[in-house]
Amino acid sequence: MHMSNPQPIDTAATMSGAESLVRTLLACGVDTCFANPGTSEMHFVAALDRIPGMRCVLGLFEGVVTGAADGYARIAQKPAATLLHCGPGLANGLANLHNARRAQSPVINIVGDQATYHRPLDAPLTSDTEGWARPVSVWTRTVTEAASVGAAAATAVQAACAEPRGVASLILPSDACWNEGGEVAAPLGPIPAPKVTPDIVQQIARVLRSGEPTLLLLAGRALDEAPLADAHSIAAATGARLLCTTANARVARGRGRFPIERLPYYGDPARARTDGIRHLILVGTPAPATFFAYPGKSSRPYPDDAVVHVLARAEQDLADALAQLAAQLDVPRISAPHSAPTSHELPDGPITSQSVAQILCARLPEQAIVVDESVTFGHAFYPGTMHAAPHDWLQVTGGAIGDGLPLALGAAVAAPGRRVVALQADGSAMYTPQALWSIARENLDVTVVLLSNRKYAILLGELAGVGATPGQVALDMLSIGRPDLDWVKIANGMGVEAARAGTLAQFAELFTMANARKGPFLIELII
Amino acid sequence: MHMSNPQPIDTAATMSGAESLVRTLLACGVDTCFANPGTSEMHFVAALDRIPGMRCVLGLFEGVVTGAADGYARIAQKPAATLLHCGPGLANGLANLHNARRAQSPVINIVGDQATYHRPLDAPLTSDTEGWARPVSVWTRTVTEAASVGAAAATAVQAACAEPRGVASLILPSDACWNEGGEVAAPLGPIPAPKVTPDIVQQIARVLRSGEPTLLLLAGRALDEAPLADAHSIAAATGARLLCTTANARVARGRGRFPIERLPYYGDPARARTDGIRHLILVGTPAPATFFAYPGKSSRPYPDDAVVHVLARAEQDLADALAQLAAQLDVPRISAPHSAPTSHELPDGPITSQSVAQILCARLPEQAIVVDESVTFGHAFYPGTMHAAPHDWLQVTGGAIGDGLPLALGAAVAAPGRRVVALQADGSAMYTPQALWSIARENLDVTVVLLSNRKYAILLGELAGVGATPGQVALDMLSIGRPDLDWVKIANGMGVEAARAGTLAQFAELFTMANARKGPFLIELII
């Protein structure tokens, strides 16, 4: 969170609750708002006209708004505000708030609601707004008077930014917004993440010195460049294995950076990867579970007899914890390995996960932001781009698909000048295709690689996993062809230029062209 | 609910919880499932392959699934099942379940979830599934063992169909589905709606006999043909005014049927319409509130000094209540008024709400189902089609936009042979455009009239209502042009044929052509 340039605080004139909200958010460094407003938010919208400084990005569906706020936070490292309309508007945004919660992304989630005195009358849109917000939020409050709106907004920003960061939901009945008596609140200081105590560090150091097979599992901000370097130094000196969790908010990677492999998604390969470990040391993550349970299989992606240790919990200072551990072990600092020079020769032949990854690796722009919702087909993308130009890699953290295009929107708003590359499965894209319109409207530098396989490929795998051979009903439920989605038309219909690639050469050409131009482009890659 | 043909109950062989679920639903007359399944639902999908009789309709987004189940229930007068994936999948469907709740539509809302023993491990998709379901549900249960799945499903059907009907949410951890030991449950008898007691009827009759200005306000099943006829006879004999609520699940209307006007959406015209009444008699609705509160305006759309009486609450037998009241008052039965013959001359000139309504009135097919999410522009559609061919009129009941296309999908599945006409505002259509794909896949007889005005017109009105002149920020937030949505391309991209109409003559021609063909067609009407 940046609070270096607080806005001047207006204490003289009378102002509405809505105005105190906008001014307080700006004072707290929140200057971007992803919005899908309705009637109860009109005073907020009117206040935005009067007060300069807030960038507003309109989404045509709330899942776009909340996913964009998540993507923004991951790149800007500070929260954006959302603006949602009543309980049902919030409900439409919940799935991507769930993802934001799992990403530990700070979000100021503003939900306008019925006036305090109107709510008991149970008008049609009235619903359990607070009840829906609470499961995804680190902080939830309904403010019932204008005088408290500013203070609540400042508290929301502080709560969202305290580790582990998260969604602060501020529910604002419309009369709290339109009434006079608003007071701008000063930013509250950040709450520092608690540090790990030396005795824990010593204990973990003893485990690592034991020489027994050990896995260091990293998550969250432990994947920032500095702590990742410390983790690599520790692993190199002690022989510990190093992995990060399966789905991560943001990994800094590419040429000149330390690589980090992910714990595989499925239990069997994950257990193969962790086979033989005696100790599992957690840094910023609870003990991992597989995404789903399967009959007769363990829910844990590591050996049953491994001893689980906690170096640091998600709410602690992970960078400090790894630095302390490196110091305690007195490990020599190592440098990131030299990357093999990237081949500029492009692959030929069939379109496979590997061959597409080769093109991505060769042609990814410097400092690109990759948003990966490629699901089944994209399994080779992450390992295959380790030596690409330096970039950030963003994933769907909570398993709720339909986050990819919104994350790309938010990341692009947060990082003008950087190319966003969205690796996007077709089935998942259909949950929030409206994001394309916002990307077009803002003319953002986003290249969408739409992987068109016309089925829920992952579910066909899951069905096989439960021992079933799909019959006609199952095939019908898991195939999304008939009719085929035409992504060039869908993108065009929402204002995004697009073209189809049926060969690797066409894809390479379109990918290079798209990344070099200003504004968005969608490539429908038939796979 | 139809239970005339229960399936034979299999008591011999062992079966999974999933299989007992499918067989119990079929036994209870639930033979249609709108689905957006994920990993945790694969055993249900596999069971569908083995057991014939369930029609499965795939939606590419959960809001499509839940809105379709609502539309299906309104027409079929029995529930369909949904199939959703974990908390976030449910979350995506909540807004239209909110609408279904307000419509009192029976829905068997099936949510697959993490296995019972996997849930405590807090895997990425784990969330508060029950907490999210409860506010939209009349009944919510998480079943934790296979042996209870069948009984819970039968109870869910009974609960959903008891007046006031609603959403029964059945949450099924995956192990309860895959474990053996499932038992098919027999259908439970319907719970009859309680009847209004004679003393209440006498009390209301006294009010009506007083000769004081009285409004009879109808909702829900009071809008079925028989009770509506009784209400008209009562009004004609006593001089009472007659209205229905602003947003209704289904109104039977058109030539040869009794017309019923709606309470206006905004408070001022509603109070003008109810001006002077001394008594407000409620039939199947609580005392109405305006959709939203506005500074300095009453939240009630009727005079402050009107005395509110309740003839029947939503959970009571509304048809019986009105029949009892008609008998108590001994009113003569009247016939539906003769409709003015519909002019076959089509209007010329500008495209207005009125001129479009004239075309709808002249060209609406017999027994059409009209789904009205026309929002601002469509204000003349309902009054202007009173004399159209007999039809049903469905509205978004809970104010959560994005229900129109899903309702059309569900209504069309429920009523093969009837034409569904979706009158659809563009901004609202963008919440659930994926419904077009399901409509195309099922080749349903749906004509979508997409009203393209490229702005949130209702919000521009609301902004003016709060006394603000929109500045650039507000205009940007309330305009959905730049880029213009191209609905012909969006529809084509999802497999629906489409064309654009820029004049009344083009619209009339396309509307007639679309209604005469097999399968769907979308008309983008530039307004």
CSV table of C-alpha atoms in Angstrom, one decimal, chain A residues 253-257 339 342 344 359-370 385 387-393 415-421 445 511-512 515-516:
chain,number,residue,atom,x,y,z
A,253,ARG,CA,10.3,-15.9,-12.9
A,254,GLY,CA,12.1,-16.2,-16.2
A,255,ARG,CA,15.7,-15.6,-17.3
A,256,GLY,CA,18.0,-14.4,-14.5
A,257,ARG,CA,15.6,-15.4,-11.8
A,339,SER,CA,19.3,-19.9,-18.3
A,342,THR,CA,16.3,-19.5,-25.7
A,344,HIS,CA,14.6,-18.6,-31.7
A,359,ILE,CA,6.5,-20.4,-28.8
A,360,LEU,CA,5.5,-18.7,-25.6
A,361,CYS,CA,9.0,-19.1,-24.3
A,362,ALA,CA,10.6,-17.7,-27.4
A,363,ARG,CA,8.3,-14.8,-27.9
A,364,LEU,CA,7.1,-13.7,-24.5
A,365,PRO,CA,7.8,-10.0,-24.2
A,366,GLU,CA,10.1,-8.7,-21.5
A,367,GLN,CA,8.3,-8.0,-18.2
A,368,ALA,CA,5.1,-9.7,-19.4
A,369,ILE,CA,2.4,-10.6,-17.0
A,370,VAL,CA,1.1,-14.1,-17.7
A,385,THR,CA,8.6,-21.0,-20.0
A,387,HIS,CA,13.8,-19.6,-19.5
A,388,ALA,CA,11.5,-17.0,-21.1
A,389,ALA,CA,12.1,-13.3,-20.7
A,390,PRO,CA,11.5,-12.2,-17.1
A,391,HIS,CA,7.9,-12.1,-16.3
A,392,ASP,CA,5.2,-12.6,-13.5
A,393,TRP,CA,3.0,-15.7,-13.6
A,415,ALA,CA,0.8,-2.1,-15.1
A,416,PRO,CA,0.6,0.3,-18.1
A,417,GLY,CA,3.6,-0.5,-20.3
A,418,ARG,CA,3.7,-4.2,-19.6
A,419,ARG,CA,2.1,-6.7,-21.9
A,420,VAL,CA,-0.4,-9.0,-20.3
A,421,VAL,CA,-0.7,-12.5,-21.9
A,445,ASP,CA,-2.3,-4.2,-23.8
A,511,PHE,CA,1.3,-13.9,-31.1
A,512,THR,CA,4.3,-11.8,-32.1
A,515,ASN,CA,2.3,-8.4,-28.5
A,516,ALA,CA,3.8,-5.7,-30.6
